[in-house]
Every structure is written in structure tokens, then in C-alpha cells.
Amino acid sequence: STHKLIKLLKTISDEGKIVIFSIHQPDDLTTRHFDKILLLSHGKSAFMGTFTDCEPYLNNIGYMREPFESFSNLAMRFLNDFDTTRMNDDKQILADISTTKFQRKEKHNHQELGNVSSDFSHLECSNDPITGQDSIVNKSNEFYIDLGINFGHIRTLLRRKFKIYFTSIQNVVLLVINFVILLIAIKFFGSLFVNDNRLPQNFKEERNYFLKLTFLPFIFSAIPIVAGSAFYPEIDQVKREIGVSTYSVLSYYLATLIQELVIYLCSLIMFLVGTYIYYPMNA
């Protein structure tokens, strides 16, 4: 995996050797091993220096990490703004940020790592050892769809999904409102039909089963209606992580399925409790 490869490169760099590689949207486990970092945007250097200085630098120019946001997502927001300002005016580095701070930091970074290119100036690109012809340089990212299941990834994704869900006040309020409406509906129909003493006993029992079977399809039919928002709170991060195969596609789907089942299981339990309270017969 990517994480194991980065750890291997880290051990090589610890031996005093310089390791330079490019990576797109690494996860936070991978970025822990970085010593120095260079953020590039269309061939332009946006930041170059030690990794521990990168996030404080972004914070200093107005880019703060959101709750549960990865460093890669924070860097992408910065690079997106950097792209826009470069396209509008190549001479203006950042329109909404202090230009003097950026230029001063960029000059300092070049002084720190300015000798890196000279260290590798003696290297030349060689021909393909098999064909003897010039190798074709692939300028795009390698991409494949990982369909394996990693239970460690599922556990990590579930932890993140539940944190995002239950730290949103809107989600908690909607869940409580759903419970209240469900109990009110059960109470209303139970008082109106089932607990009517004027009805015969056998008819009330049949009506009881009928109402419970009527409610259940509505509960399960609501699941696909709201399923489109299952990835919404983290849609940008999910697309980037799948794009660089941080987690497998099946791990994402299984984690989302488990989260949705747990949330809607609460509604189902509330429905069964309500029918037991308000439909005492054969509940």
C-alpha cells in the first residue's frame, strides 16, 4: 500500500539519502512521515519548506483547517485559489492574500532547498534498457479501482462518519424530530382505531396488524429517498480519496451502508417501542 511504501522511503531517508517523490492527495497517516514538502500548481511553486511549517504558514495567510478536515484537503483549497489567481494574472501571486508575506516566504524556501536541484544535476534520463528507445513519460496519475475489503479502513471510515454526523446540530435535531413525529403518528392512529372499545376484539387485533404493516413500508421507502445525501458531508474528500485509492471502493460502500443501517435502525426500534406502548394488544 501507499503507506507502507512511504514508510520504506522514510527509512531510506533516515540513512542520510535524499528521497524526492510526487504524491497526489495523501492521507494524514502518510503525511506524518514527510520531512519537507513542495506544493506545486501548474508548475508553479506555491510552498516549499519543512512539512511542520506548511500548515502554520497556511493558517497565517487565512487558510484554517475545518473540523475533521485532512491536511490534503486544506492544501487543495489553497492550491485552488492559487490556480485562480495565477490564471487571472501571472504577476499577481495571490489576490486575496498578502503578497509580500508570500514572496518573503517563497524566497526563504528557495534559500533552504536551493541546493537540491544542483545535487541531482549530474543525472540524465536513460533509454529503455529493453528496447533501447526513449521511454514514454507518463504525465498523468496512475489510477485503478480497488475492490478489496479492508476492515481496518471500514472501522476508520465509520469512526469519521459518525463523528461528522453527530457533531452536526442539524442532523441531531432532524433525528429527534423524526422520533417525535413517529411517536405522534403511532399515538394518533392507535387512539383513533386500535383502542376504540366499540370495535370487536378480533377486529381490533386485525386492525392492529394492518396498521403496523402499513407503517413499515413508509419507513423503508424513506431510506432510498435520503440515500443520495449519504456521502454529502464529505463528498469532496471521498472523491479525492477514491481517486488516489486511499481506501477501496467497497470499504467506502460498506462503511456507508453500516452507518445508514444503524441510523435507521434507531427509527425502527422507536417504531416497535411505540407500537408496544400504544398498541398493547399483540404488540
PDB file of N, CA and C in Angstrom, residues 91-171:
ATOM      1  N   LYS A  91       1.368  37.761 -12.789  1.00  0.00           N
ATOM      2  CA  LYS A  91       2.245  38.587 -11.969  1.00  0.00           C
ATOM      3  C   LYS A  91       1.723  38.737 -10.547  1.00  0.00           C
ATOM      4  N   GLN A  92       0.419  38.556 -10.375  1.00  0.00           N
ATOM      5  CA  GLN A  92      -0.179  38.689  -9.037  1.00  0.00           C
ATOM      6  C   GLN A  92      -0.287  37.306  -8.422  1.00  0.00           C
ATOM      7  N   ILE A  93       0.453  37.020  -7.396  1.00  0.00           N
ATOM      8  CA  ILE A  93       0.529  35.669  -6.848  1.00  0.00           C
ATOM      9  C   ILE A  93      -0.758  35.292  -6.147  1.00  0.00           C
ATOM     10  N   LEU A  94      -1.233  36.087  -5.258  1.00  0.00           N
ATOM     11  CA  LEU A  94      -2.480  35.802  -4.568  1.00  0.00           C
ATOM     12  C   LEU A  94      -3.251  37.107  -4.433  1.00  0.00           C
ATOM     13  N   ALA A  95      -4.453  37.122  -4.974  1.00  0.00           N
ATOM     14  CA  ALA A  95      -5.231  38.357  -4.957  1.00  0.00           C
ATOM     15  C   ALA A  95      -5.810  38.638  -3.583  1.00  0.00           C
ATOM     16  N   ASP A  96      -6.222  37.598  -2.870  1.00  0.00           N
ATOM     17  CA  ASP A  96      -6.896  37.783  -1.586  1.00  0.00           C
ATOM     18  C   ASP A  96      -5.967  37.593  -0.395  1.00  0.00           C
ATOM     19  N   ILE A  97      -4.672  37.432  -0.649  1.00  0.00           N
ATOM     20  CA  ILE A  97      -3.718  37.158   0.423  1.00  0.00           C
ATOM     21  C   ILE A  97      -2.610  38.199   0.359  1.00  0.00           C
ATOM     22  N   SER A  98      -1.939  38.419   1.438  1.00  0.00           N
ATOM     23  CA  SER A  98      -0.840  39.384   1.466  1.00  0.00           C
ATOM     24  C   SER A  98       0.285  38.916   0.555  1.00  0.00           C
ATOM     25  N   THR A  99       0.534  39.642  -0.522  1.00  0.00           N
ATOM     26  CA  THR A  99       1.555  39.251  -1.491  1.00  0.00           C
ATOM     27  C   THR A  99       2.952  39.327  -0.892  1.00  0.00           C
ATOM     28  N   THR A 100       3.175  40.295  -0.075  1.00  0.00           N
ATOM     29  CA  THR A 100       4.515  40.459   0.498  1.00  0.00           C
ATOM     30  C   THR A 100       4.886  39.282   1.388  1.00  0.00           C
ATOM     31  N   LYS A 101       3.921  38.769   2.174  1.00  0.00           N
ATOM     32  CA  LYS A 101       4.195  37.620   3.029  1.00  0.00           C
ATOM     33  C   LYS A 101       4.551  36.408   2.190  1.00  0.00           C
ATOM     34  N   PHE A 102       3.815  36.221   1.115  1.00  0.00           N
ATOM     35  CA  PHE A 102       4.037  35.050   0.270  1.00  0.00           C
ATOM     36  C   PHE A 102       5.407  35.117  -0.402  1.00  0.00           C
ATOM     37  N   GLN A 103       5.752  36.273  -0.948  1.00  0.00           N
ATOM     38  CA  GLN A 103       7.030  36.408  -1.624  1.00  0.00           C
ATOM     39  C   GLN A 103       8.194  36.244  -0.655  1.00  0.00           C
ATOM     40  N   ARG A 104       8.041  36.784   0.556  1.00  0.00           N
ATOM     41  CA  ARG A 104       9.099  36.650   1.544  1.00  0.00           C
ATOM     42  C   ARG A 104       9.291  35.183   1.932  1.00  0.00           C
ATOM     43  N   LYS A 105       8.177  34.453   2.107  1.00  0.00           N
ATOM     44  CA  LYS A 105       8.259  33.045   2.463  1.00  0.00           C
ATOM     45  C   LYS A 105       8.833  32.219   1.318  1.00  0.00           C
ATOM     46  N   GLU A 106       8.428  32.546   0.084  1.00  0.00           N
ATOM     47  CA  GLU A 106       8.923  31.799  -1.069  1.00  0.00           C
ATOM     48  C   GLU A 106      10.430  31.988  -1.228  1.00  0.00           C
ATOM     49  N   LYS A 107      10.925  33.204  -0.998  1.00  0.00           N
ATOM     50  CA  LYS A 107      12.355  33.466  -1.076  1.00  0.00           C
ATOM     51  C   LYS A 107      13.114  32.671  -0.016  1.00  0.00           C
ATOM     52  N   HIS A 108      12.534  32.621   1.190  1.00  0.00           N
ATOM     53  CA  HIS A 108      13.154  31.863   2.271  1.00  0.00           C
ATOM     54  C   HIS A 108      13.198  30.371   1.941  1.00  0.00           C
ATOM     55  N   ASN A 109      12.126  29.855   1.324  1.00  0.00           N
ATOM     56  CA  ASN A 109      12.087  28.436   0.963  1.00  0.00           C
ATOM     57  C   ASN A 109      13.145  28.100  -0.085  1.00  0.00           C
ATOM     58  N   HIS A 110      13.331  28.983  -1.065  1.00  0.00           N
ATOM     59  CA  HIS A 110      14.339  28.735  -2.090  1.00  0.00           C
ATOM     60  C   HIS A 110      15.748  28.757  -1.498  1.00  0.00           C
ATOM     61  N   GLN A 111      15.949  29.572  -0.493  1.00  0.00           N
ATOM     62  CA  GLN A 111      17.252  29.583   0.162  1.00  0.00           C
ATOM     63  C   GLN A 111      17.506  28.283   0.917  1.00  0.00           C
ATOM     64  N   GLU A 112      16.422  27.708   1.494  1.00  0.00           N
ATOM     65  CA  GLU A 112      16.558  26.457   2.241  1.00  0.00           C
ATOM     66  C   GLU A 112      16.853  25.281   1.330  1.00  0.00           C
ATOM     67  N   LEU A 113      16.107  25.174   0.231  1.00  0.00           N
ATOM     68  CA  LEU A 113      16.205  23.991  -0.637  1.00  0.00           C
ATOM     69  C   LEU A 113      16.798  24.316  -1.996  1.00  0.00           C
ATOM     70  N   GLY A 114      17.476  25.429  -2.099  1.00  0.00           N
ATOM     71  CA  GLY A 114      18.001  25.829  -3.399  1.00  0.00           C
ATOM     72  C   GLY A 114      19.074  24.912  -3.931  1.00  0.00           C
ATOM     73  N   ASN A 115      19.751  24.172  -3.040  1.00  0.00           N
ATOM     74  CA  ASN A 115      20.840  23.309  -3.487  1.00  0.00           C
ATOM     75  C   ASN A 115      20.372  21.922  -3.883  1.00  0.00           C
ATOM     76  N   VAL A 116      19.075  21.631  -3.761  1.00  0.00           N
ATOM     77  CA  VAL A 116      18.590  20.285  -4.074  1.00  0.00           C
ATOM     78  C   VAL A 116      18.733  19.978  -5.550  1.00  0.00           C
ATOM     79  N   SER A 117      18.379  20.943  -6.408  1.00  0.00           N
ATOM     80  CA  SER A 117      18.464  20.694  -7.847  1.00  0.00           C
ATOM     81  C   SER A 117      19.902  20.499  -8.293  1.00  0.00           C
ATOM     82  N   SER A 118      20.845  21.228  -7.683  1.00  0.00           N
ATOM     83  CA  SER A 118      22.245  21.068  -8.068  1.00  0.00           C
ATOM     84  C   SER A 118      22.793  19.709  -7.659  1.00  0.00           C
ATOM     85  N   ASP A 119      22.265  19.146  -6.574  1.00  0.00           N
ATOM     86  CA  ASP A 119      22.727  17.836  -6.132  1.00  0.00           C
ATOM     87  C   ASP A 119      22.422  16.744  -7.145  1.00  0.00           C
ATOM     88  N   PHE A 120      21.392  16.958  -7.965  1.00  0.00           N
ATOM     89  CA  PHE A 120      20.977  15.942  -8.935  1.00  0.00           C
ATOM     90  C   PHE A 120      21.235  16.402 -10.370  1.00  0.00           C
ATOM     91  N   SER A 121      22.058  17.431 -10.541  1.00  0.00           N
ATOM     92  CA  SER A 121      22.291  17.972 -11.878  1.00  0.00           C
ATOM     93  C   SER A 121      23.070  17.004 -12.768  1.00  0.00           C
ATOM     94  N   HIS A 122      23.795  16.060 -12.142  1.00  0.00           N
ATOM     95  CA  HIS A 122      24.603  15.131 -12.929  1.00  0.00           C
ATOM     96  C   HIS A 122      23.782  13.984 -13.503  1.00  0.00           C
ATOM     97  N   LEU A 123      22.532  13.837 -13.051  1.00  0.00           N
ATOM     98  CA  LEU A 123      21.711  12.721 -13.507  1.00  0.00           C
ATOM     99  C   LEU A 123      21.111  13.027 -14.869  1.00  0.00           C
ATOM    100  N   GLU A 124      21.006  12.020 -15.735  1.00  0.00           N
ATOM    101  CA  GLU A 124      20.401  12.170 -17.043  1.00  0.00           C
ATOM    102  C   GLU A 124      19.392  11.052 -17.246  1.00  0.00           C
ATOM    103  N   CYS A 125      18.400  11.338 -18.057  1.00  0.00           N
ATOM    104  CA  CYS A 125      17.395  10.324 -18.364  1.00  0.00           C
ATOM    105  C   CYS A 125      18.015   9.289 -19.307  1.00  0.00           C
ATOM    106  N   SER A 126      17.834   8.030 -19.001  1.00  0.00           N
ATOM    107  CA  SER A 126      18.394   6.954 -19.817  1.00  0.00           C
ATOM    108  C   SER A 126      17.321   6.360 -20.707  1.00  0.00           C
ATOM    109  N   ASN A 127      17.762   5.648 -21.741  1.00  0.00           N
ATOM    110  CA  ASN A 127      16.836   4.975 -22.632  1.00  0.00           C
ATOM    111  C   ASN A 127      16.284   3.726 -21.980  1.00  0.00           C
ATOM    112  N   ASP A 128      15.232   3.215 -22.578  1.00  0.00           N
ATOM    113  CA  ASP A 128      14.647   1.979 -22.090  1.00  0.00           C
ATOM    114  C   ASP A 128      15.672   0.859 -22.231  1.00  0.00           C
ATOM    115  N   PRO A 129      15.974   0.110 -21.150  1.00  0.00           N
ATOM    116  CA  PRO A 129      17.017  -0.921 -21.234  1.00  0.00           C
ATOM    117  C   PRO A 129      16.644  -2.092 -22.124  1.00  0.00           C
ATOM    118  N   ILE A 130      15.359  -2.282 -22.421  1.00  0.00           N
ATOM    119  CA  ILE A 130      14.934  -3.426 -23.233  1.00  0.00           C
ATOM    120  C   ILE A 130      14.919  -3.069 -24.714  1.00  0.00           C
ATOM    121  N   THR A 131      14.237  -1.971 -25.044  1.00  0.00           N
ATOM    122  CA  THR A 131      14.088  -1.591 -26.451  1.00  0.00           C
ATOM    123  C   THR A 131      15.209  -0.695 -26.944  1.00  0.00           C
ATOM    124  N   GLY A 132      15.914  -0.030 -26.011  1.00  0.00           N
ATOM    125  CA  GLY A 132      16.960   0.895 -26.424  1.00  0.00           C
ATOM    126  C   GLY A 132      16.420   2.211 -26.935  1.00  0.00           C
ATOM    127  N   GLN A 133      15.113   2.409 -26.894  1.00  0.00           N
ATOM    128  CA  GLN A 133      14.493   3.637 -27.352  1.00  0.00           C
ATOM    129  C   GLN A 133      14.145   4.513 -26.154  1.00  0.00           C
ATOM    130  N   ASP A 134      13.831   5.755 -26.464  1.00  0.00           N
ATOM    131  CA  ASP A 134      13.446   6.673 -25.403  1.00  0.00           C
ATOM    132  C   ASP A 134      12.149   6.207 -24.762  1.00  0.00           C
ATOM    133  N   SER A 135      12.127   6.253 -23.440  1.00  0.00           N
ATOM    134  CA  SER A 135      10.931   5.839 -22.720  1.00  0.00           C
ATOM    135  C   SER A 135       9.844   6.900 -22.848  1.00  0.00           C
ATOM    136  N   ILE A 136       8.613   6.452 -22.857  1.00  0.00           N
ATOM    137  CA  ILE A 136       7.473   7.368 -22.895  1.00  0.00           C
ATOM    138  C   ILE A 136       7.178   7.837 -21.481  1.00  0.00           C
ATOM    139  N   VAL A 137       7.173   9.121 -21.285  1.00  0.00           N
ATOM    140  CA  VAL A 137       6.929   9.684 -19.966  1.00  0.00           C
ATOM    141  C   VAL A 137       5.429   9.818 -19.753  1.00  0.00           C
ATOM    142  N   ASN A 138       4.947   9.211 -18.701  1.00  0.00           N
ATOM    143  CA  ASN A 138       3.529   9.299 -18.358  1.00  0.00           C
ATOM    144  C   ASN A 138       3.311  10.526 -17.481  1.00  0.00           C
ATOM    145  N   LYS A 139       2.585  11.505 -17.979  1.00  0.00           N
ATOM    146  CA  LYS A 139       2.374  12.752 -17.250  1.00  0.00           C
ATOM    147  C   LYS A 139       1.058  12.779 -16.486  1.00  0.00           C
ATOM    148  N   SER A 140       0.338  11.688 -16.466  1.00  0.00           N
ATOM    149  CA  SER A 140      -0.929  11.624 -15.735  1.00  0.00           C
ATOM    150  C   SER A 140      -0.793  10.670 -14.557  1.00  0.00           C
ATOM    151  N   ASN A 141      -1.748  10.743 -13.632  1.00  0.00           N
ATOM    152  CA  ASN A 141      -1.731   9.880 -12.456  1.00  0.00           C
ATOM    153  C   ASN A 141      -2.149   8.456 -12.822  1.00  0.00           C
ATOM    154  N   GLU A 142      -1.474   7.484 -12.236  1.00  0.00           N
ATOM    155  CA  GLU A 142      -1.905   6.096 -12.390  1.00  0.00           C
ATOM    156  C   GLU A 142      -3.179   5.886 -11.580  1.00  0.00           C
ATOM    157  N   PHE A 143      -4.137   5.185 -12.148  1.00  0.00           N
ATOM    158  CA  PHE A 143      -5.425   5.046 -11.476  1.00  0.00           C
ATOM    159  C   PHE A 143      -5.952   3.635 -11.658  1.00  0.00           C
ATOM    160  N   TYR A 144      -6.446   3.066 -10.598  1.00  0.00           N
ATOM    161  CA  TYR A 144      -7.123   1.779 -10.674  1.00  0.00           C
ATOM    162  C   TYR A 144      -8.166   1.741  -9.561  1.00  0.00           C
ATOM    163  N   ILE A 145      -9.172   0.901  -9.738  1.00  0.00           N
ATOM    164  CA  ILE A 145     -10.251   0.780  -8.757  1.00  0.00           C
ATOM    165  C   ILE A 145      -9.973  -0.427  -7.880  1.00  0.00           C
ATOM    166  N   ASP A 146      -9.800  -0.187  -6.604  1.00  0.00           N
ATOM    167  CA  ASP A 146      -9.530  -1.258  -5.645  1.00  0.00           C
ATOM    168  C   ASP A 146     -10.857  -1.784  -5.111  1.00  0.00           C
ATOM    169  N   LEU A 147     -11.158  -3.039  -5.403  1.00  0.00           N
ATOM    170  CA  LEU A 147     -12.415  -3.644  -4.958  1.00  0.00           C
ATOM    171  C   LEU A 147     -12.222  -4.544  -3.746  1.00  0.00           C
ATOM    172  N   GLY A 148     -11.068  -4.495  -3.125  1.00  0.00           N
ATOM    173  CA  GLY A 148     -10.841  -5.297  -1.927  1.00  0.00           C
ATOM    174  C   GLY A 148     -11.533  -4.698  -0.715  1.00  0.00           C
ATOM    175  N   ILE A 149     -11.718  -5.516   0.304  1.00  0.00           N
ATOM    176  CA  ILE A 149     -12.363  -5.084   1.547  1.00  0.00           C
ATOM    177  C   ILE A 149     -11.307  -5.059   2.651  1.00  0.00           C
ATOM    178  N   ASN A 150     -11.145  -3.917   3.273  1.00  0.00           N
ATOM    179  CA  ASN A 150     -10.201  -3.753   4.374  1.00  0.00           C
ATOM    180  C   ASN A 150     -10.999  -3.346   5.610  1.00  0.00           C
ATOM    181  N   PHE A 151     -11.106  -4.248   6.586  1.00  0.00           N
ATOM    182  CA  PHE A 151     -11.935  -3.969   7.761  1.00  0.00           C
ATOM    183  C   PHE A 151     -11.326  -2.873   8.635  1.00  0.00           C
ATOM    184  N   GLY A 152     -10.012  -2.715   8.581  1.00  0.00           N
ATOM    185  CA  GLY A 152      -9.400  -1.595   9.290  1.00  0.00           C
ATOM    186  C   GLY A 152      -9.824  -0.267   8.698  1.00  0.00           C
ATOM    187  N   HIS A 153      -9.896  -0.201   7.357  1.00  0.00           N
ATOM    188  CA  HIS A 153     -10.372   1.013   6.703  1.00  0.00           C
ATOM    189  C   HIS A 153     -11.840   1.268   7.016  1.00  0.00           C
ATOM    190  N   ILE A 154     -12.643   0.198   7.035  1.00  0.00           N
ATOM    191  CA  ILE A 154     -14.066   0.359   7.353  1.00  0.00           C
ATOM    192  C   ILE A 154     -14.237   0.930   8.748  1.00  0.00           C
ATOM    193  N   ARG A 155     -13.449   0.438   9.699  1.00  0.00           N
ATOM    194  CA  ARG A 155     -13.529   0.952  11.070  1.00  0.00           C
ATOM    195  C   ARG A 155     -13.123   2.431  11.133  1.00  0.00           C
ATOM    196  N   THR A 156     -12.082   2.791  10.397  1.00  0.00           N
ATOM    197  CA  THR A 156     -11.646   4.191  10.368  1.00  0.00           C
ATOM    198  C   THR A 156     -12.704   5.085   9.738  1.00  0.00           C
ATOM    199  N   LEU A 157     -13.294   4.625   8.629  1.00  0.00           N
ATOM    200  CA  LEU A 157     -14.324   5.413   7.951  1.00  0.00           C
ATOM    201  C   LEU A 157     -15.577   5.551   8.803  1.00  0.00           C
ATOM    202  N   LEU A 158     -15.969   4.473   9.493  1.00  0.00           N
ATOM    203  CA  LEU A 158     -17.146   4.550  10.363  1.00  0.00           C
ATOM    204  C   LEU A 158     -16.931   5.557  11.483  1.00  0.00           C
ATOM    205  N   ARG A 159     -15.740   5.542  12.070  1.00  0.00           N
ATOM    206  CA  ARG A 159     -15.448   6.489  13.143  1.00  0.00           C
ATOM    207  C   ARG A 159     -15.568   7.933  12.626  1.00  0.00           C
ATOM    208  N   ARG A 160     -15.048   8.167  11.427  1.00  0.00           N
ATOM    209  CA  ARG A 160     -15.118   9.514  10.861  1.00  0.00           C
ATOM    210  C   ARG A 160     -16.548   9.900  10.496  1.00  0.00           C
ATOM    211  N   LYS A 161     -17.302   8.957   9.919  1.00  0.00           N
ATOM    212  CA  LYS A 161     -18.668   9.255   9.512  1.00  0.00           C
ATOM    213  C   LYS A 161     -19.558   9.591  10.707  1.00  0.00           C
ATOM    214  N   PHE A 162     -19.448   8.820  11.783  1.00  0.00           N
ATOM    215  CA  PHE A 162     -20.288   9.088  12.953  1.00  0.00           C
ATOM    216  C   PHE A 162     -19.882  10.386  13.639  1.00  0.00           C
ATOM    217  N   LYS A 163     -18.597  10.715  13.622  1.00  0.00           N
ATOM    218  CA  LYS A 163     -18.174  11.998  14.185  1.00  0.00           C
ATOM    219  C   LYS A 163     -18.776  13.150  13.396  1.00  0.00           C
ATOM    220  N   ILE A 164     -18.715  13.048  12.067  1.00  0.00           N
ATOM    221  CA  ILE A 164     -19.270  14.107  11.227  1.00  0.00           C
ATOM    222  C   ILE A 164     -20.779  14.204  11.409  1.00  0.00           C
ATOM    223  N   TYR A 165     -21.450  13.050  11.512  1.00  0.00           N
ATOM    224  CA  TYR A 165     -22.914  13.057  11.604  1.00  0.00           C
ATOM    225  C   TYR A 165     -23.387  13.640  12.931  1.00  0.00           C
ATOM    226  N   PHE A 166     -22.836  13.161  14.035  1.00  0.00           N
ATOM    227  CA  PHE A 166     -23.350  13.557  15.342  1.00  0.00           C
ATOM    228  C   PHE A 166     -22.765  14.869  15.850  1.00  0.00           C
ATOM    229  N   THR A 167     -21.762  15.414  15.176  1.00  0.00           N
ATOM    230  CA  THR A 167     -21.296  16.753  15.543  1.00  0.00           C
ATOM    231  C   THR A 167     -22.054  17.837  14.793  1.00  0.00           C
ATOM    232  N   SER A 168     -22.933  17.439  13.879  1.00  0.00           N
ATOM    233  CA  SER A 168     -23.788  18.397  13.184  1.00  0.00           C
ATOM    234  C   SER A 168     -25.095  18.555  13.962  1.00  0.00           C
ATOM    235  N   ILE A 169     -25.351  19.755  14.433  1.00  0.00           N
ATOM    236  CA  ILE A 169     -26.576  20.011  15.202  1.00  0.00           C
ATOM    237  C   ILE A 169     -27.805  19.746  14.345  1.00  0.00           C
ATOM    238  N   GLN A 170     -27.717  20.068  13.064  1.00  0.00           N
ATOM    239  CA  GLN A 170     -28.854  19.862  12.169  1.00  0.00           C
ATOM    240  C   GLN A 170     -29.236  18.385  12.090  1.00  0.00           C
ATOM    241  N   ASN A 171     -28.253  17.506  11.981  1.00  0.00           N
ATOM    242  CA  ASN A 171     -28.547  16.076  11.900  1.00  0.00           C
ATOM    243  C   ASN A 171     -29.186  15.562  13.185  1.00  0.00           C
TER     244      ASN A 171
END
